[in-house]
């Protein structure tokens, strides 16, 4: 038998092996010291939340699938605070902790926990000494991360939506009906509200910012509490909180006598930077000879508000220096998105 025949036989055997489906539930892969259950905490914002009374979320789904493939019962405790989640692991309250990586708390816990391979921006931690569990997790993540199921899971929780230029449509996102419902209370075109949501979160229901803003409209907990909203990761509740806040801001500028176009622009600016900050911008514009009720005048003055000398002399301002480029860009981007939507999205 020549070497070509040997290579051919080897390739046939290899192809036969690769054709066999991966079985996660077997002793060689996931023997975990006789365990039939496992527990986990989730310290990733948006990793677990409740929709219509049922737990959902990217980390929740991922941990659940791991447990199912291992043939284990999974008890998941969603700890909102990432540090708390890690402490639960170290104290033996859970077997796995999911959290974003890197994490400053890890420096003080070096030697206490072991980390899985990173996937995107998170890792799963286990206690030191639980090597079999870590090996099982690493092998499973390595296989699952390259699967279509993982791609679909990411698409469900992190997909962004956009409309195609020149292609007429009646839909912007999966949340169109919710947006239409709450835009009526604002007396705004639902496409404008959609533009705000796109700018805030790219329609990712589990989006979370470093400042604690969450969900489609990036609402903070204190704002949600004010409007009686409990679950910011529920799409409808989040939009309810966000639009309630927008209505409050909008009415304020209407009472000030601004025209309809400027009401929209100042409402957007205040939603981004805060009403009190925009009050400073208005006062600064008037004080420097501009019209504080015209957004274009205010936007033109805002760059001067980063000048320490000028602001130091303006003792009437509540918040001092303001760079403001983000807010100017925010208003421009939302209105640009709205213009794009108006060109291609039908209004029923």
Coordinates of C-alpha atoms in Angstrom, one line a residue:
X1 CA 0.0 0.0 0.0
X2 CA 1.5 3.3 -1.1
X3 CA 1.5 6.6 0.8
X4 CA -1.3 8.0 -1.3
X5 CA -3.6 5.1 -0.3
X6 CA -2.7 5.7 3.4
X7 CA -3.5 9.4 3.1
X8 CA -6.8 8.5 1.4
X9 CA -7.8 6.1 4.2
X10 CA -6.8 8.6 6.9
X11 CA -8.9 11.3 5.3
X12 CA -11.9 9.0 5.1
X13 CA -11.6 8.1 8.7
X14 CA -11.2 11.8 9.7
X15 CA -14.3 12.8 7.7
X16 CA -16.2 10.0 9.3
X17 CA -15.2 11.3 12.7
X18 CA -16.1 14.8 11.9
X19 CA -19.5 13.7 10.6
X20 CA -20.4 12.3 14.0
X21 CA -22.5 14.8 16.0
X22 CA -20.9 16.1 19.1
X23 CA -22.5 14.5 22.2
X24 CA -22.0 16.7 25.2
X25 CA -23.5 14.3 27.6
X26 CA -20.9 11.7 28.0
X27 CA -18.5 10.9 30.8
X28 CA -15.4 11.8 28.9
X29 CA -16.6 15.3 28.2
X30 CA -18.5 16.4 31.3
X31 CA -18.0 14.1 34.2
X32 CA -18.5 16.6 37.1
X33 CA -17.9 14.5 40.2
X34 CA -21.3 13.0 40.1
X35 CA -23.2 16.3 40.0
X36 CA -26.8 16.4 38.9
X37 CA -27.3 20.1 39.5
X38 CA -25.3 23.3 39.4
X39 CA -25.9 27.0 40.4
X40 CA -24.9 30.3 38.9
X41 CA -25.0 34.0 39.5
X42 CA -25.2 36.6 36.7
X43 CA -23.3 39.9 37.2
X44 CA -23.7 41.2 33.7
X45 CA -26.3 44.0 33.2
X46 CA -29.0 42.7 30.9
X47 CA -27.7 39.2 31.3
X48 CA -30.9 38.2 32.9
X49 CA -34.2 40.0 33.2
X50 CA -37.9 39.2 33.4
X51 CA -40.4 39.6 30.5
X52 CA -44.0 38.8 31.2
X53 CA -42.9 37.0 34.4
X54 CA -40.4 34.7 32.7
X55 CA -36.6 35.0 33.0
X56 CA -34.8 35.8 29.7
X57 CA -31.5 37.4 28.7
X58 CA -28.3 36.4 26.9
X59 CA -26.4 35.1 29.9
X60 CA -29.5 33.3 31.2
X61 CA -30.0 31.5 27.9
X62 CA -26.3 30.6 27.6
X63 CA -26.1 29.1 31.1
X64 CA -29.3 27.3 30.6
X65 CA -28.1 25.7 27.4
X66 CA -24.8 24.7 29.0
X67 CA -26.7 23.0 31.8
X68 CA -29.0 21.2 29.3
X69 CA -26.1 20.0 27.2
X70 CA -24.4 18.7 30.4
X71 CA -27.6 17.0 31.6
X72 CA -27.7 19.1 34.7
X73 CA -30.4 21.1 36.6
X74 CA -29.3 24.7 36.6
X75 CA -30.3 27.1 39.4
X76 CA -29.7 30.7 38.3
X77 CA -29.6 33.6 40.7
X78 CA -29.4 36.9 38.8
X79 CA -27.2 39.2 40.9
X80 CA -27.5 42.7 39.3
X81 CA -24.2 43.9 40.8
X82 CA -21.1 42.2 39.2
X83 CA -19.0 42.4 42.4
X84 CA -21.8 40.7 44.4
X85 CA -21.9 38.0 41.8
X86 CA -18.2 37.3 42.2
X87 CA -18.5 37.3 46.0
X88 CA -21.3 34.8 45.8
X89 CA -18.9 32.5 43.9
X90 CA -16.0 32.9 46.4
X91 CA -18.3 32.3 49.3
X92 CA -19.6 29.1 47.8
X93 CA -23.1 30.3 47.2
X94 CA -22.9 29.4 43.5
X95 CA -20.7 27.2 41.3
X96 CA -20.4 29.7 38.4
X97 CA -20.4 33.5 38.2
X98 CA -20.8 35.3 34.9
X99 CA -19.4 38.8 34.7
X100 CA -17.7 41.2 32.4
X101 CA -13.9 41.0 31.9
X102 CA -11.6 42.5 32.9
X103 CA -12.9 43.3 36.4
X104 CA -11.0 45.3 39.0
X105 CA -12.3 43.1 41.8
X106 CA -10.4 40.2 40.4
X107 CA -7.1 41.7 41.5
X108 CA -7.9 41.1 45.1
X109 CA -9.3 37.6 44.5
X110 CA -6.3 36.2 42.5
X111 CA -5.9 32.7 43.7
X112 CA -9.5 32.3 44.7
X113 CA -11.2 31.8 41.4
X114 CA -10.4 30.4 37.9
X115 CA -11.7 32.1 34.7
X116 CA -13.1 30.5 31.6
X117 CA -12.0 31.4 28.1
X118 CA -13.3 34.9 27.3
X119 CA -16.3 35.1 25.0
X120 CA -16.9 38.6 23.7
X121 CA -16.6 40.8 26.8
X122 CA -17.5 38.2 29.5
X123 CA -16.1 35.2 31.3
X124 CA -17.5 32.6 33.6
X125 CA -15.6 32.1 36.9
X126 CA -15.4 29.0 39.1
X127 CA -13.7 28.5 42.4
X128 CA -10.1 27.4 42.4
X129 CA -9.9 23.6 42.6
X130 CA -13.0 23.1 40.5
X131 CA -10.8 22.2 37.5
X132 CA -13.2 19.6 36.0
X133 CA -16.0 22.2 35.9
X134 CA -13.7 24.8 34.3
X135 CA -12.5 22.2 31.7
X136 CA -16.1 21.4 30.9
X137 CA -17.1 25.0 30.5
X138 CA -14.1 25.8 28.3
X139 CA -14.7 22.9 26.0
X140 CA -18.5 23.6 25.8
X141 CA -17.9 27.4 25.1
X142 CA -15.4 26.6 22.4
X143 CA -17.8 24.3 20.6
X144 CA -21.0 26.4 21.1
X145 CA -19.3 29.7 20.2
X146 CA -18.8 28.4 16.6
X147 CA -22.3 27.0 16.3
X148 CA -25.3 28.5 14.5
X149 CA -27.2 28.4 17.7
X150 CA -24.7 30.9 19.3
X151 CA -25.0 33.2 16.3
X152 CA -28.8 33.1 16.6
X153 CA -28.6 33.8 20.3
X154 CA -26.4 36.9 19.8
X155 CA -28.7 38.0 17.0
X156 CA -31.7 37.9 19.3
X157 CA -30.2 39.9 22.1
X158 CA -27.7 42.2 20.4
X159 CA -28.9 42.7 16.8
X160 CA -29.2 46.2 15.6
X161 CA -31.8 47.2 13.0
X162 CA -31.5 49.6 10.1
X163 CA -33.5 50.5 7.1
X164 CA -32.0 50.4 3.6
X165 CA -31.7 53.6 1.6
X166 CA -34.1 53.7 -1.3
X167 CA -36.0 50.5 -0.2
X168 CA -39.5 51.4 1.0
X169 CA -40.8 49.6 4.1
X170 CA -43.5 49.7 6.7
X171 CA -41.2 48.5 9.5
X172 CA -38.2 49.8 11.4
X173 CA -37.8 47.4 14.3
X174 CA -39.6 44.5 16.1
X175 CA -40.9 47.2 18.6
X176 CA -42.9 49.3 16.0
X177 CA -46.3 48.6 17.7
X178 CA -45.0 49.6 21.1
X179 CA -43.3 52.8 19.6
X180 CA -46.5 53.7 17.8
X181 CA -48.6 53.3 20.9
X182 CA -46.5 55.6 23.1
X183 CA -45.7 58.1 20.4
X184 CA -49.4 59.0 20.2
X185 CA -49.2 60.2 23.8
X186 CA -46.3 62.4 22.8
X187 CA -48.0 63.7 19.7
X188 CA -44.9 62.9 17.8
X189 CA -44.3 60.9 14.6
X190 CA -43.5 57.3 15.6
X191 CA -40.6 57.4 13.2
X192 CA -39.0 60.2 15.3
X193 CA -39.3 58.2 18.5
X194 CA -37.8 55.2 16.6
X195 CA -34.9 57.4 15.7
X196 CA -34.3 58.2 19.3
X197 CA -34.4 54.5 20.2
X198 CA -32.0 53.7 17.4
X199 CA -29.6 56.3 18.6
X200 CA -29.9 55.3 22.2
X201 CA -29.6 51.5 21.9
X202 CA -29.7 50.4 18.3
X203 CA -32.9 48.6 19.3
X204 CA -30.9 46.2 21.7
X205 CA -33.3 45.5 24.5
X206 CA -30.5 44.5 26.9
X207 CA -28.3 47.5 26.2
X208 CA -26.7 49.0 29.3
X209 CA -24.4 52.0 29.8
X210 CA -21.6 52.7 32.3
X211 CA -23.9 55.3 33.9
X212 CA -26.6 52.7 34.6
X213 CA -28.9 53.6 31.8
X214 CA -30.7 50.5 30.5
X215 CA -32.9 49.2 27.7
X216 CA -34.2 50.5 24.4
X217 CA -34.4 54.2 25.5
X218 CA -31.4 54.0 28.0
X219 CA -33.4 55.0 31.1
X220 CA -31.8 55.2 34.5
X221 CA -33.5 53.6 37.5
X222 CA -34.4 56.9 39.3
X223 CA -36.3 58.1 36.2
X224 CA -38.1 54.7 35.9
X225 CA -39.1 54.9 39.6
X226 CA -40.5 58.4 39.0
X227 CA -42.8 57.1 36.3
X228 CA -43.8 53.9 38.1
X229 CA -41.8 51.6 35.9
X230 CA -40.1 48.6 37.5
X231 CA -38.5 46.5 34.8
X232 CA -36.4 48.6 32.4
X233 CA -35.4 45.5 30.4
X234 CA -39.0 44.9 29.4
X235 CA -39.4 46.7 26.0
X236 CA -42.8 48.2 26.7
X237 CA -42.0 49.4 30.2
X238 CA -38.8 50.9 29.0
X239 CA -40.5 52.8 26.2
X240 CA -43.2 53.9 28.6
X241 CA -40.6 55.4 31.0
X242 CA -38.6 57.0 28.2
X243 CA -41.6 58.6 26.5
X244 CA -43.1 59.8 29.9
X245 CA -39.8 61.6 30.5
X246 CA -39.8 63.0 27.0
X247 CA -43.4 64.3 27.4
X248 CA -42.4 66.0 30.7
X249 CA -39.4 67.7 28.9
X250 CA -41.4 68.6 25.8
X251 CA -44.2 70.3 27.8
X252 CA -41.6 72.4 29.7
X253 CA -40.3 73.9 26.4
X254 CA -43.8 74.4 25.1
X255 CA -44.6 76.4 28.2
X256 CA -41.5 78.5 27.6
X257 CA -43.1 79.5 24.2
X258 CA -40.6 77.8 21.8
X259 CA -41.9 77.1 18.3
X260 CA -42.6 73.4 17.4
X261 CA -39.3 72.8 15.6
X262 CA -37.2 74.1 18.5
X263 CA -39.4 72.2 21.0
X264 CA -38.3 69.0 19.3
X265 CA -34.6 70.0 19.2
X266 CA -34.4 71.2 22.8
X267 CA -36.3 68.1 24.0
X268 CA -33.8 65.9 22.3
X269 CA -30.9 67.9 23.8
X270 CA -32.3 67.8 27.3
X271 CA -33.0 64.0 27.0
X272 CA -29.3 63.6 26.3
X273 CA -27.7 66.1 28.6
X274 CA -30.4 66.8 31.2
X275 CA -32.8 69.8 31.5
X276 CA -30.7 71.7 34.1
X277 CA -27.6 71.5 31.8
X278 CA -29.6 72.8 28.9
X279 CA -30.9 75.6 31.1
X280 CA -27.3 76.6 31.5
X281 CA -26.8 76.6 27.8
X282 CA -29.9 78.8 27.2
X283 CA -28.8 81.3 29.9
X284 CA -25.2 81.3 28.5
X285 CA -26.5 82.0 25.0
X286 CA -28.7 84.9 26.1
X287 CA -25.9 86.3 28.2
X288 CA -23.6 86.3 25.2
X289 CA -26.0 88.0 22.8
X290 CA -27.7 85.0 21.2
X291 CA -31.3 83.8 21.2
X292 CA -31.4 81.1 23.8
X293 CA -34.7 79.9 22.4
X294 CA -33.2 79.0 19.0
X295 CA -31.3 75.7 19.0
X296 CA -28.9 76.8 16.3
X297 CA -27.8 79.7 18.4
X298 CA -27.4 77.6 21.5
X299 CA -25.5 74.9 19.5
X300 CA -23.2 77.6 18.2
X301 CA -22.5 78.9 21.8
X302 CA -22.0 75.5 23.5
X303 CA -18.3 75.1 22.3
X304 CA -17.5 78.3 24.2
X305 CA -18.8 76.6 27.4
X306 CA -15.6 74.5 27.6
X307 CA -13.5 77.7 28.1
X308 CA -12.6 77.7 31.8
X309 CA -12.0 81.5 31.8
X310 CA -15.4 82.3 30.3
X311 CA -17.3 79.8 32.5
X312 CA -15.4 81.0 35.6
X313 CA -16.8 84.5 34.9
X314 CA -20.3 83.1 34.4
X315 CA -21.4 82.7 38.0
X316 CA -25.1 82.3 37.0
X317 CA -24.4 78.7 35.6
X318 CA -25.4 75.7 37.8
X319 CA -23.0 73.1 36.3
X320 CA -19.9 74.9 35.2
X321 CA -17.9 73.7 32.2
X322 CA -19.7 71.8 29.4
X323 CA -18.0 70.3 26.4
X324 CA -21.4 69.6 24.8
X325 CA -20.1 68.1 21.5
X326 CA -21.9 64.8 22.3
X327 CA -25.2 66.6 22.8
X328 CA -24.9 68.7 19.6
X329 CA -24.1 65.5 17.7
X330 CA -27.0 63.6 19.4
X331 CA -29.6 66.1 18.2
X332 CA -28.1 66.1 14.7
X333 CA -27.9 62.3 14.5
X334 CA -31.5 61.7 15.7
X335 CA -32.9 64.2 13.3
X336 CA -30.8 62.8 10.5
X337 CA -32.1 59.3 11.3
X338 CA -35.6 60.6 11.4
X339 CA -35.1 62.2 7.9
X340 CA -33.9 58.8 6.6
X341 CA -36.9 57.1 8.1
X342 CA -39.3 59.6 6.5
X343 CA -37.8 58.9 3.1
X344 CA -38.3 55.1 3.2
X345 CA -40.8 54.2 5.9
X346 CA -44.5 54.3 5.1
X347 CA -46.9 56.0 7.5
X348 CA -50.2 54.1 7.8

